[in-house]
Amino acid sequence: MEQHIKQYGHLKAPGNWINDPNGFIYYKGKYHLFYQYFPYAPIWGTMHWGHAISKNLIDWEHVGIALFPTKEGDKSGCFSGSAVEHDGKMILYYTGVHYHVTDPENIHLCLNDQFDSCQMMISSEDGMNFDNFGGKKVVIPPIEDSLQGDKTHTRDPKVWKGKDGWYMVLGSSQKGKGKLLFYRSEDLESWSYVNGVSKGAGWGWMWECPDYFETEGGQALVFSPMRFLKDGKWEENQAICMAVDFKEDGCEMRMPDTYQYIDYGLDLYAPQSAVDEEGRRVLVAWLRMPEAVTEEGKEPWRGMFCLPRVVEVKDGHVYFRVHPHVKNRYSRLVENVKETGPDGYRIRLWLEDGGCLNVGGYRISRRGGRIRTDRTDVYCKGEDYRTVFETPPVKEGNRLDVYVDNHMIEVYVNDGEYVISNGVYGIKREICVSGGRNVEIFSLQ
């Protein structure tokens, strides 16, 4: 992988394949965002951790591979996890995977789920250098108690500091239903199981990438239930969120029977949050892309992340507002989208009922109090793909902020009441508005 690739706006794969954001943390004056990375082809495979850094969440620099398989526990991949800071060190937690039977036609894949998962840790003095050969440690071995969780499908440790210790939540599965597993530690190395939380049928068979946190307005849970949608379309696994009630004593969590999608475009997955330099809770997520992008002079790449979003809870509703650092950088007012640069632009407008904004073939409309998007003309063809999306009824007006990239469009409704983000291919550099007012276009400053 080419070192120190700089990108602006949306963080994209530096080449080949990326998926889940990992180890998102503000550490020693910089944001670090690691990510699931397969450095050999634009397809999913044996996972490494790629590494990007930023001072402001919008000017990014890829700085190479942080983690790669070296041990028996992670011989088949260093899968998703999180980061914390303690005594000046950055500590990464991740799921190590060991395939027992590999696919003879592709050793980066496993046959029939014949693998084990364990939870591992590694630390760094500076957040840049990691001893992959001598610094790794298994902190939770594969689960043997089937009443607790699944030996194969337990993964994605998210660690945080509580009032009286350190806590970890893992995604797991039990008897065909998704489950959260909570652990506690005094020293970040010895972890004890405390409690598990699940829901009834219909909530997915496995819960990936759980993330519990406290934020402005309350407590929130984000997780990604697998096979959550059952419409036969591409990507039935989805990311959802909800306000919850969590008590550290006993790790008891009350989950409501209702949920929100983190994004009503249904393309984003595996979100992870961190706390920014001013104490705000910030979230990023992976945009799933069915096809790789080939650009002249670059390696084919596949996968990117949404713009960082501030998460808040208000009256039980979870808001995702574009981070002020991002909003402030998309601030140079221009007359036409052709005056904007290659790193995208922002459109601000008020959309009346029945109105439509066409962004190079991607249509955004308002019908009966709902915001609707249609990417039929700028996406892969076929019945397997979803192309039309819609929010629930909005309550706070008709204000839209639309962030446009060549391969991703994010529509923020009423400053984050709802968001629709979609992957796109082949959009034109033009816009057309009907039934809109106060339309403004901003370039990246």
JSON list of N, CA and C in Angstrom, two decimals, residues 367-413:
[
{"chain": "A", "resi": 367, "resn": "ARG", "atom": "N", "xyz": [-42.64, 14.60, -0.20]},
{"chain": "A", "resi": 367, "resn": "ARG", "atom": "CA", "xyz": [-44.01, 14.21, -0.45]},
{"chain": "A", "resi": 367, "resn": "ARG", "atom": "C", "xyz": [-44.70, 13.95, 0.87]},
{"chain": "A", "resi": 368, "resn": "GLY", "atom": "N", "xyz": [-45.69, 14.78, 1.18]},
{"chain": "A", "resi": 368, "resn": "GLY", "atom": "CA", "xyz": [-46.50, 14.54, 2.37]},
{"chain": "A", "resi": 368, "resn": "GLY", "atom": "C", "xyz": [-45.73, 14.48, 3.66]},
{"chain": "A", "resi": 369, "resn": "GLY", "atom": "N", "xyz": [-44.75, 15.32, 3.82]},
{"chain": "A", "resi": 369, "resn": "GLY", "atom": "CA", "xyz": [-44.00, 15.37, 5.07]},
{"chain": "A", "resi": 369, "resn": "GLY", "atom": "C", "xyz": [-42.88, 14.36, 5.17]},
{"chain": "A", "resi": 370, "resn": "ARG", "atom": "N", "xyz": [-42.57, 13.63, 4.13]},
{"chain": "A", "resi": 370, "resn": "ARG", "atom": "CA", "xyz": [-41.45, 12.69, 4.10]},
{"chain": "A", "resi": 370, "resn": "ARG", "atom": "C", "xyz": [-40.45, 13.13, 3.04]},
{"chain": "A", "resi": 371, "resn": "ILE", "atom": "N", "xyz": [-39.19, 12.88, 3.29]},
{"chain": "A", "resi": 371, "resn": "ILE", "atom": "CA", "xyz": [-38.13, 13.12, 2.31]},
{"chain": "A", "resi": 371, "resn": "ILE", "atom": "C", "xyz": [-37.81, 11.80, 1.62]},
{"chain": "A", "resi": 372, "resn": "ARG", "atom": "N", "xyz": [-37.75, 11.85, 0.31]},
{"chain": "A", "resi": 372, "resn": "ARG", "atom": "CA", "xyz": [-37.57, 10.64, -0.50]},
{"chain": "A", "resi": 372, "resn": "ARG", "atom": "C", "xyz": [-36.37, 10.83, -1.44]},
{"chain": "A", "resi": 373, "resn": "THR", "atom": "N", "xyz": [-35.59, 9.78, -1.62]},
{"chain": "A", "resi": 373, "resn": "THR", "atom": "CA", "xyz": [-34.49, 9.83, -2.58]},
{"chain": "A", "resi": 373, "resn": "THR", "atom": "C", "xyz": [-34.65, 8.70, -3.60]},
{"chain": "A", "resi": 374, "resn": "ASP", "atom": "N", "xyz": [-34.13, 8.95, -4.80]},
{"chain": "A", "resi": 374, "resn": "ASP", "atom": "CA", "xyz": [-34.23, 7.97, -5.88]},
{"chain": "A", "resi": 374, "resn": "ASP", "atom": "C", "xyz": [-32.93, 8.00, -6.68]},
{"chain": "A", "resi": 375, "resn": "ARG", "atom": "N", "xyz": [-32.19, 6.89, -6.63]},
{"chain": "A", "resi": 375, "resn": "ARG", "atom": "CA", "xyz": [-30.90, 6.81, -7.32]},
{"chain": "A", "resi": 375, "resn": "ARG", "atom": "C", "xyz": [-30.96, 5.87, -8.53]},
{"chain": "A", "resi": 376, "resn": "THR", "atom": "N", "xyz": [-32.15, 5.60, -9.02]},
{"chain": "A", "resi": 376, "resn": "THR", "atom": "CA", "xyz": [-32.33, 4.64, -10.11]},
{"chain": "A", "resi": 376, "resn": "THR", "atom": "C", "xyz": [-31.40, 4.89, -11.28]},
{"chain": "A", "resi": 377, "resn": "ASP", "atom": "N", "xyz": [-31.20, 6.16, -11.62]},
{"chain": "A", "resi": 377, "resn": "ASP", "atom": "CA", "xyz": [-30.40, 6.51, -12.80]},
{"chain": "A", "resi": 377, "resn": "ASP", "atom": "C", "xyz": [-28.90, 6.56, -12.54]},
{"chain": "A", "resi": 378, "resn": "VAL", "atom": "N", "xyz": [-28.49, 6.44, -11.28]},
{"chain": "A", "resi": 378, "resn": "VAL", "atom": "CA", "xyz": [-27.06, 6.59, -10.96]},
{"chain": "A", "resi": 378, "resn": "VAL", "atom": "C", "xyz": [-26.59, 5.46, -10.04]},
{"chain": "A", "resi": 379, "resn": "TYR", "atom": "N", "xyz": [-27.05, 4.25, -10.33]},
{"chain": "A", "resi": 379, "resn": "TYR", "atom": "CA", "xyz": [-26.65, 3.11, -9.51]},
{"chain": "A", "resi": 379, "resn": "TYR", "atom": "C", "xyz": [-26.65, 1.86, -10.36]},
{"chain": "A", "resi": 380, "resn": "CYS", "atom": "N", "xyz": [-26.22, 0.77, -9.77]},
{"chain": "A", "resi": 380, "resn": "CYS", "atom": "CA", "xyz": [-26.20, -0.52, -10.46]},
{"chain": "A", "resi": 380, "resn": "CYS", "atom": "C", "xyz": [-27.62, -0.94, -10.83]},
{"chain": "A", "resi": 381, "resn": "LYS", "atom": "N", "xyz": [-27.76, -1.54, -11.98]},
{"chain": "A", "resi": 381, "resn": "LYS", "atom": "CA", "xyz": [-29.07, -1.95, -12.45]},
{"chain": "A", "resi": 381, "resn": "LYS", "atom": "C", "xyz": [-29.40, -3.36, -11.96]},
{"chain": "A", "resi": 382, "resn": "GLY", "atom": "N", "xyz": [-30.67, -3.62, -11.76]},
{"chain": "A", "resi": 382, "resn": "GLY", "atom": "CA", "xyz": [-31.10, -4.96, -11.38]},
{"chain": "A", "resi": 382, "resn": "GLY", "atom": "C", "xyz": [-32.04, -4.94, -10.20]},
{"chain": "A", "resi": 383, "resn": "GLU", "atom": "N", "xyz": [-32.86, -5.97, -10.09]},
{"chain": "A", "resi": 383, "resn": "GLU", "atom": "CA", "xyz": [-33.86, -6.06, -9.05]},
{"chain": "A", "resi": 383, "resn": "GLU", "atom": "C", "xyz": [-33.27, -6.35, -7.68]},
{"chain": "A", "resi": 384, "resn": "ASP", "atom": "N", "xyz": [-31.99, -6.71, -7.63]},
{"chain": "A", "resi": 384, "resn": "ASP", "atom": "CA", "xyz": [-31.38, -7.04, -6.34]},
{"chain": "A", "resi": 384, "resn": "ASP", "atom": "C", "xyz": [-31.06, -5.80, -5.51]},
{"chain": "A", "resi": 385, "resn": "TYR", "atom": "N", "xyz": [-31.09, -4.62, -6.11]},
{"chain": "A", "resi": 385, "resn": "TYR", "atom": "CA", "xyz": [-30.65, -3.41, -5.43]},
{"chain": "A", "resi": 385, "resn": "TYR", "atom": "C", "xyz": [-31.81, -2.50, -5.07]},
{"chain": "A", "resi": 386, "resn": "ARG", "atom": "N", "xyz": [-31.75, -1.92, -3.89]},
{"chain": "A", "resi": 386, "resn": "ARG", "atom": "CA", "xyz": [-32.71, -0.89, -3.49]},
{"chain": "A", "resi": 386, "resn": "ARG", "atom": "C", "xyz": [-32.31, 0.44, -4.13]},
{"chain": "A", "resi": 387, "resn": "THR", "atom": "N", "xyz": [-33.26, 1.14, -4.68]},
{"chain": "A", "resi": 387, "resn": "THR", "atom": "CA", "xyz": [-32.95, 2.41, -5.33]},
{"chain": "A", "resi": 387, "resn": "THR", "atom": "C", "xyz": [-33.81, 3.58, -4.84]},
{"chain": "A", "resi": 388, "resn": "VAL", "atom": "N", "xyz": [-34.90, 3.31, -4.14]},
{"chain": "A", "resi": 388, "resn": "VAL", "atom": "CA", "xyz": [-35.78, 4.37, -3.64]},
{"chain": "A", "resi": 388, "resn": "VAL", "atom": "C", "xyz": [-35.86, 4.27, -2.11]},
{"chain": "A", "resi": 389, "resn": "PHE", "atom": "N", "xyz": [-35.75, 5.42, -1.44]},
{"chain": "A", "resi": 389, "resn": "PHE", "atom": "CA", "xyz": [-35.66, 5.44, 0.02]},
{"chain": "A", "resi": 389, "resn": "PHE", "atom": "C", "xyz": [-36.52, 6.57, 0.56]},
{"chain": "A", "resi": 390, "resn": "GLU", "atom": "N", "xyz": [-36.89, 6.47, 1.84]},
{"chain": "A", "resi": 390, "resn": "GLU", "atom": "CA", "xyz": [-37.80, 7.46, 2.39]},
{"chain": "A", "resi": 390, "resn": "GLU", "atom": "C", "xyz": [-37.64, 7.54, 3.90]},
{"chain": "A", "resi": 391, "resn": "THR", "atom": "N", "xyz": [-37.74, 8.75, 4.44]},
{"chain": "A", "resi": 391, "resn": "THR", "atom": "CA", "xyz": [-37.71, 8.92, 5.90]},
{"chain": "A", "resi": 391, "resn": "THR", "atom": "C", "xyz": [-39.11, 8.69, 6.47]},
{"chain": "A", "resi": 392, "resn": "PRO", "atom": "N", "xyz": [-39.21, 8.49, 7.78]},
{"chain": "A", "resi": 392, "resn": "PRO", "atom": "CA", "xyz": [-40.52, 8.62, 8.42]},
{"chain": "A", "resi": 392, "resn": "PRO", "atom": "C", "xyz": [-41.01, 10.07, 8.29]},
{"chain": "A", "resi": 393, "resn": "PRO", "atom": "N", "xyz": [-42.23, 10.36, 8.69]},
{"chain": "A", "resi": 393, "resn": "PRO", "atom": "CA", "xyz": [-42.70, 11.75, 8.64]},
{"chain": "A", "resi": 393, "resn": "PRO", "atom": "C", "xyz": [-41.80, 12.66, 9.49]},
{"chain": "A", "resi": 394, "resn": "VAL", "atom": "N", "xyz": [-41.38, 13.77, 8.90]},
{"chain": "A", "resi": 394, "resn": "VAL", "atom": "CA", "xyz": [-40.52, 14.71, 9.61]},
{"chain": "A", "resi": 394, "resn": "VAL", "atom": "C", "xyz": [-41.37, 15.67, 10.43]},
{"chain": "A", "resi": 395, "resn": "LYS", "atom": "N", "xyz": [-40.78, 16.18, 11.50]},
{"chain": "A", "resi": 395, "resn": "LYS", "atom": "CA", "xyz": [-41.54, 17.02, 12.43]},
{"chain": "A", "resi": 395, "resn": "LYS", "atom": "C", "xyz": [-41.06, 18.46, 12.47]},
{"chain": "A", "resi": 396, "resn": "GLU", "atom": "N", "xyz": [-39.84, 18.70, 12.03]},
{"chain": "A", "resi": 396, "resn": "GLU", "atom": "CA", "xyz": [-39.22, 19.99, 12.32]},
{"chain": "A", "resi": 396, "resn": "GLU", "atom": "C", "xyz": [-39.07, 20.90, 11.11]},
{"chain": "A", "resi": 397, "resn": "GLY", "atom": "N", "xyz": [-39.71, 20.60, 10.00]},
{"chain": "A", "resi": 397, "resn": "GLY", "atom": "CA", "xyz": [-39.64, 21.50, 8.86]},
{"chain": "A", "resi": 397, "resn": "GLY", "atom": "C", "xyz": [-39.14, 20.82, 7.60]},
{"chain": "A", "resi": 398, "resn": "ASN", "atom": "N", "xyz": [-38.59, 21.63, 6.70]},
{"chain": "A", "resi": 398, "resn": "ASN", "atom": "CA", "xyz": [-38.18, 21.12, 5.39]},
{"chain": "A", "resi": 398, "resn": "ASN", "atom": "C", "xyz": [-36.79, 21.60, 4.99]},
{"chain": "A", "resi": 399, "resn": "ARG", "atom": "N", "xyz": [-35.92, 21.77, 5.99]},
{"chain": "A", "resi": 399, "resn": "ARG", "atom": "CA", "xyz": [-34.56, 22.23, 5.71]},
{"chain": "A", "resi": 399, "resn": "ARG", "atom": "C", "xyz": [-33.67, 21.04, 5.33]},
{"chain": "A", "resi": 400, "resn": "LEU", "atom": "N", "xyz": [-32.94, 21.17, 4.25]},
{"chain": "A", "resi": 400, "resn": "LEU", "atom": "CA", "xyz": [-32.04, 20.11, 3.80]},
{"chain": "A", "resi": 400, "resn": "LEU", "atom": "C", "xyz": [-30.63, 20.65, 3.64]},
{"chain": "A", "resi": 401, "resn": "ASP", "atom": "N", "xyz": [-29.66, 19.87, 4.09]},
{"chain": "A", "resi": 401, "resn": "ASP", "atom": "CA", "xyz": [-28.24, 20.07, 3.77]},
{"chain": "A", "resi": 401, "resn": "ASP", "atom": "C", "xyz": [-27.79, 18.82, 3.04]},
{"chain": "A", "resi": 402, "resn": "VAL", "atom": "N", "xyz": [-27.33, 18.99, 1.81]},
{"chain": "A", "resi": 402, "resn": "VAL", "atom": "CA", "xyz": [-26.98, 17.86, 0.95]},
{"chain": "A", "resi": 402, "resn": "VAL", "atom": "C", "xyz": [-25.49, 17.93, 0.65]},
{"chain": "A", "resi": 403, "resn": "TYR", "atom": "N", "xyz": [-24.75, 16.89, 1.05]},
{"chain": "A", "resi": 403, "resn": "TYR", "atom": "CA", "xyz": [-23.31, 16.82, 0.80]},
{"chain": "A", "resi": 403, "resn": "TYR", "atom": "C", "xyz": [-23.08, 15.84, -0.35]},
{"chain": "A", "resi": 404, "resn": "VAL", "atom": "N", "xyz": [-22.43, 16.32, -1.40]},
{"chain": "A", "resi": 404, "resn": "VAL", "atom": "CA", "xyz": [-22.32, 15.56, -2.64]},
{"chain": "A", "resi": 404, "resn": "VAL", "atom": "C", "xyz": [-20.88, 15.17, -2.90]},
{"chain": "A", "resi": 405, "resn": "ASP", "atom": "N", "xyz": [-20.65, 13.90, -3.11]},
{"chain": "A", "resi": 405, "resn": "ASP", "atom": "CA", "xyz": [-19.37, 13.34, -3.52]},
{"chain": "A", "resi": 405, "resn": "ASP", "atom": "C", "xyz": [-19.65, 12.54, -4.80]},
{"chain": "A", "resi": 406, "resn": "ASN", "atom": "N", "xyz": [-18.62, 12.27, -5.58]},
{"chain": "A", "resi": 406, "resn": "ASN", "atom": "CA", "xyz": [-18.83, 11.51, -6.81]},
{"chain": "A", "resi": 406, "resn": "ASN", "atom": "C", "xyz": [-19.46, 10.14, -6.57]},
{"chain": "A", "resi": 407, "resn": "HIS", "atom": "N", "xyz": [-19.28, 9.58, -5.35]},
{"chain": "A", "resi": 407, "resn": "HIS", "atom": "CA", "xyz": [-19.78, 8.24, -5.09]},
{"chain": "A", "resi": 407, "resn": "HIS", "atom": "C", "xyz": [-20.63, 8.14, -3.83]},
{"chain": "A", "resi": 408, "resn": "MET", "atom": "N", "xyz": [-20.98, 9.28, -3.25]},
{"chain": "A", "resi": 408, "resn": "MET", "atom": "CA", "xyz": [-21.83, 9.25, -2.06]},
{"chain": "A", "resi": 408, "resn": "MET", "atom": "C", "xyz": [-22.53, 10.59, -1.89]},
{"chain": "A", "resi": 409, "resn": "ILE", "atom": "N", "xyz": [-23.83, 10.53, -1.62]},
{"chain": "A", "resi": 409, "resn": "ILE", "atom": "CA", "xyz": [-24.61, 11.73, -1.35]},
{"chain": "A", "resi": 409, "resn": "ILE", "atom": "C", "xyz": [-25.29, 11.55, 0.01]},
{"chain": "A", "resi": 410, "resn": "GLU", "atom": "N", "xyz": [-25.14, 12.56, 0.88]},
{"chain": "A", "resi": 410, "resn": "GLU", "atom": "CA", "xyz": [-25.73, 12.54, 2.21]},
{"chain": "A", "resi": 410, "resn": "GLU", "atom": "C", "xyz": [-26.75, 13.67, 2.32]},
{"chain": "A", "resi": 411, "resn": "VAL", "atom": "N", "xyz": [-27.96, 13.32, 2.72]},
{"chain": "A", "resi": 411, "resn": "VAL", "atom": "CA", "xyz": [-29.05, 14.29, 2.83]},
{"chain": "A", "resi": 411, "resn": "VAL", "atom": "C", "xyz": [-29.43, 14.41, 4.31]},
{"chain": "A", "resi": 412, "resn": "TYR", "atom": "N", "xyz": [-29.09, 15.55, 4.91]},
{"chain": "A", "resi": 412, "resn": "TYR", "atom": "CA", "xyz": [-29.42, 15.81, 6.31]},
{"chain": "A", "resi": 412, "resn": "TYR", "atom": "C", "xyz": [-30.72, 16.60, 6.36]},
{"chain": "A", "resi": 413, "resn": "VAL", "atom": "N", "xyz": [-31.71, 16.04, 7.05]},
{"chain": "A", "resi": 413, "resn": "VAL", "atom": "CA", "xyz": [-33.03, 16.64, 7.13]},
{"chain": "A", "resi": 413, "resn": "VAL", "atom": "C", "xyz": [-33.17, 17.35, 8.48]}
]
